[in-house]
Coordinates of C-alpha atoms in Angstrom, one line a residue:
M1 CA 188.7 42.8 -90.3
D2 CA 189.4 39.5 -88.6
R3 CA 191.2 41.3 -85.8
V4 CA 188.2 43.7 -85.4
S5 CA 185.7 40.9 -85.4
A6 CA 187.8 39.0 -82.7
H7 CA 188.1 42.1 -80.5
F8 CA 184.5 43.4 -81.0
P9 CA 182.2 40.6 -82.1
E10 CA 179.1 42.6 -81.2
A11 CA 180.3 45.6 -83.4
V12 CA 180.5 43.9 -86.8
V13 CA 177.0 43.5 -88.2
E14 CA 178.1 42.1 -91.6
R15 CA 181.2 41.5 -93.7
Y16 CA 181.6 41.1 -97.5
V17 CA 183.9 41.6 -100.4
D18 CA 182.7 43.9 -103.2
R19 CA 183.1 43.0 -106.9
A20 CA 186.4 44.9 -107.1
G21 CA 187.8 42.8 -104.3
G22 CA 187.5 45.4 -101.5
A23 CA 186.7 44.1 -98.1
W24 CA 183.9 45.9 -96.2
A25 CA 182.6 45.7 -92.7
V26 CA 179.2 47.0 -91.6
I27 CA 179.6 48.3 -88.1
H28 CA 176.9 48.9 -85.5
P29 CA 176.6 52.7 -85.0
D30 CA 177.3 52.7 -81.3
S31 CA 180.5 50.7 -81.8
L32 CA 182.0 53.0 -84.5
P33 CA 184.3 55.1 -82.2
K34 CA 185.8 52.1 -80.5
V35 CA 186.3 50.2 -83.8
A36 CA 187.9 53.2 -85.4
A37 CA 190.2 53.8 -82.4
F38 CA 191.2 50.2 -82.5
L39 CA 192.0 50.4 -86.2
K40 CA 194.1 53.5 -85.7
N41 CA 195.9 52.6 -82.5
D42 CA 196.5 48.9 -82.8
A43 CA 200.3 48.3 -83.4
E44 CA 199.7 45.8 -86.1
L45 CA 197.1 47.7 -88.0
E46 CA 197.8 51.5 -87.7
F47 CA 195.1 52.8 -90.0
K48 CA 196.1 56.4 -89.2
L49 CA 195.2 58.1 -92.5
F50 CA 191.6 59.3 -92.6
G51 CA 190.6 59.2 -96.2
S52 CA 186.9 60.3 -96.4
I53 CA 183.3 59.8 -95.5
D54 CA 180.3 59.8 -97.7
G55 CA 176.6 59.1 -97.4
V56 CA 174.5 56.7 -99.4
D57 CA 170.7 57.0 -99.7
R58 CA 169.3 53.5 -100.2
L59 CA 165.7 54.7 -100.8
H60 CA 165.2 53.0 -104.2
L61 CA 167.0 49.7 -103.3
A62 CA 165.0 46.6 -102.7
E63 CA 166.5 46.4 -99.1
N64 CA 166.3 49.9 -97.9
D65 CA 165.8 49.7 -94.2
P66 CA 167.7 51.3 -92.7
R67 CA 167.7 54.0 -95.3
F68 CA 171.1 55.6 -95.1
E69 CA 174.7 54.4 -95.0
V70 CA 177.7 56.4 -94.0
V71 CA 180.9 54.9 -95.5
Y72 CA 184.4 55.5 -94.1
F73 CA 187.7 55.0 -95.9
L74 CA 190.9 54.6 -93.8
Y75 CA 194.4 53.8 -94.9
S76 CA 197.4 52.1 -93.2
F77 CA 200.9 53.2 -94.4
K78 CA 202.4 50.4 -92.4
R79 CA 200.3 47.7 -94.2
H80 CA 199.6 49.5 -97.5
E81 CA 196.0 48.6 -97.1
H82 CA 192.6 50.3 -97.1
V83 CA 189.8 49.6 -94.7
R84 CA 186.2 50.3 -95.7
L85 CA 183.6 50.7 -93.0
K86 CA 179.8 51.2 -93.3
V87 CA 177.4 52.4 -90.7
R88 CA 173.7 52.1 -91.4
V89 CA 171.2 54.6 -89.9
S90 CA 167.5 55.0 -90.1
E91 CA 165.6 57.8 -91.8
H92 CA 163.8 58.6 -88.5
Q93 CA 166.9 58.7 -86.3
P94 CA 169.8 59.5 -88.6
V95 CA 172.4 60.0 -85.8
I96 CA 175.8 58.4 -85.4
P97 CA 178.8 59.3 -83.2
T98 CA 181.4 61.7 -84.5
L99 CA 185.0 60.6 -85.3
V100 CA 186.4 64.1 -85.0
P101 CA 188.1 63.5 -81.6
L102 CA 189.9 60.6 -83.2
F103 CA 190.5 61.9 -86.7
R104 CA 190.6 65.7 -87.1
G105 CA 190.2 65.2 -90.8
A106 CA 186.7 63.9 -90.2
N107 CA 185.4 67.4 -89.3
W108 CA 184.6 68.7 -92.8
W109 CA 183.6 65.4 -94.2
E110 CA 181.0 64.9 -91.4
R111 CA 179.7 68.5 -92.0
L112 CA 179.4 67.7 -95.8
T113 CA 177.5 64.5 -95.1
F114 CA 175.2 66.4 -92.7
D115 CA 174.7 69.2 -95.2
F116 CA 173.8 67.0 -98.1
Y117 CA 172.1 64.0 -96.4
G118 CA 170.9 65.3 -93.1
I119 CA 172.8 62.7 -91.1
R120 CA 173.8 64.1 -87.7
F121 CA 177.1 63.3 -86.0
E122 CA 176.6 63.3 -82.2
G123 CA 179.4 65.1 -80.4
H124 CA 180.7 67.0 -83.4
P125 CA 182.3 70.3 -82.3
D126 CA 180.8 72.4 -85.1
L127 CA 178.0 70.6 -86.9
R128 CA 176.5 73.2 -89.4
R129 CA 176.1 73.4 -93.1
I130 CA 179.4 73.7 -95.0
L131 CA 178.4 74.4 -98.6
L132 CA 174.8 75.4 -98.5
Y133 CA 173.4 78.5 -96.8
D134 CA 171.6 78.2 -93.4
E135 CA 168.1 78.9 -94.8
F136 CA 168.4 76.1 -97.5
Q137 CA 165.5 73.7 -96.9
G138 CA 166.2 70.0 -97.2
H139 CA 169.2 67.9 -98.1
P140 CA 169.9 67.8 -101.9
L141 CA 171.5 64.3 -102.2
R142 CA 168.6 62.5 -100.7
K143 CA 166.7 60.5 -103.3
D144 CA 163.4 62.1 -102.4
Y145 CA 164.7 65.7 -102.7
A146 CA 162.5 67.5 -105.3
L147 CA 164.7 68.8 -108.1
R148 CA 162.3 71.5 -109.2
D149 CA 161.5 72.9 -105.8
R150 CA 162.5 76.6 -105.2
Q151 CA 164.5 77.6 -102.2
P152 CA 163.6 80.7 -100.2
L153 CA 165.1 83.9 -101.4
I154 CA 167.4 85.6 -98.8
P155 CA 168.9 89.0 -98.8
E156 CA 172.5 89.3 -100.0
R157 CA 174.8 89.3 -97.1
P158 CA 177.8 91.6 -96.8
I159 CA 181.1 89.7 -97.4
K160 CA 184.2 90.8 -95.6
D161 CA 187.0 91.5 -98.2
I162 CA 189.7 89.1 -96.9
F163 CA 192.0 89.7 -99.9
R164 CA 192.5 93.4 -99.9
G165 CA 192.1 94.0 -96.2
P166 CA 190.3 96.7 -94.2
G167 CA 190.0 100.2 -95.7
T168 CA 190.4 99.1 -99.3
S169 CA 186.8 98.4 -100.3
G170 CA 186.0 102.0 -101.1
H171 CA 183.8 102.3 -97.9
S172 CA 185.0 104.4 -95.0

């Protein structure tokens, strides 16, 4: 993270080490693509493996503004190290740039984070729900999501039989 801070001093909002000894950097949302590209393409770093993304709803924390965090995990085979990045976004404007052009593996992770937290990834090639149906209302991993609310009933949709192929479902 020292190299990132030296190259992009305006990008790093905060740095800290967690209780397990992992180094974290909180990155300004607008700087995320250039920081991630630097981590991936720098000859000394080579953080080329995209691990995952997840969201965090900080609603019930003492310091909860901005409300959401998106955490990124990258790995360098060259250095045998992980890098952990956070981007904080507000409840009123939960939008951050996509990393799909840089890491193809970010595609489904960003869709999952959008589906469950409602955080939008600007520039994503196919940002739509990945596990929940389109008519689902709300985002179930937000802390203010009502557990006992009922979702709207929708008619059952025909499903294409991808295993047996056409003409084997008994319908002509």
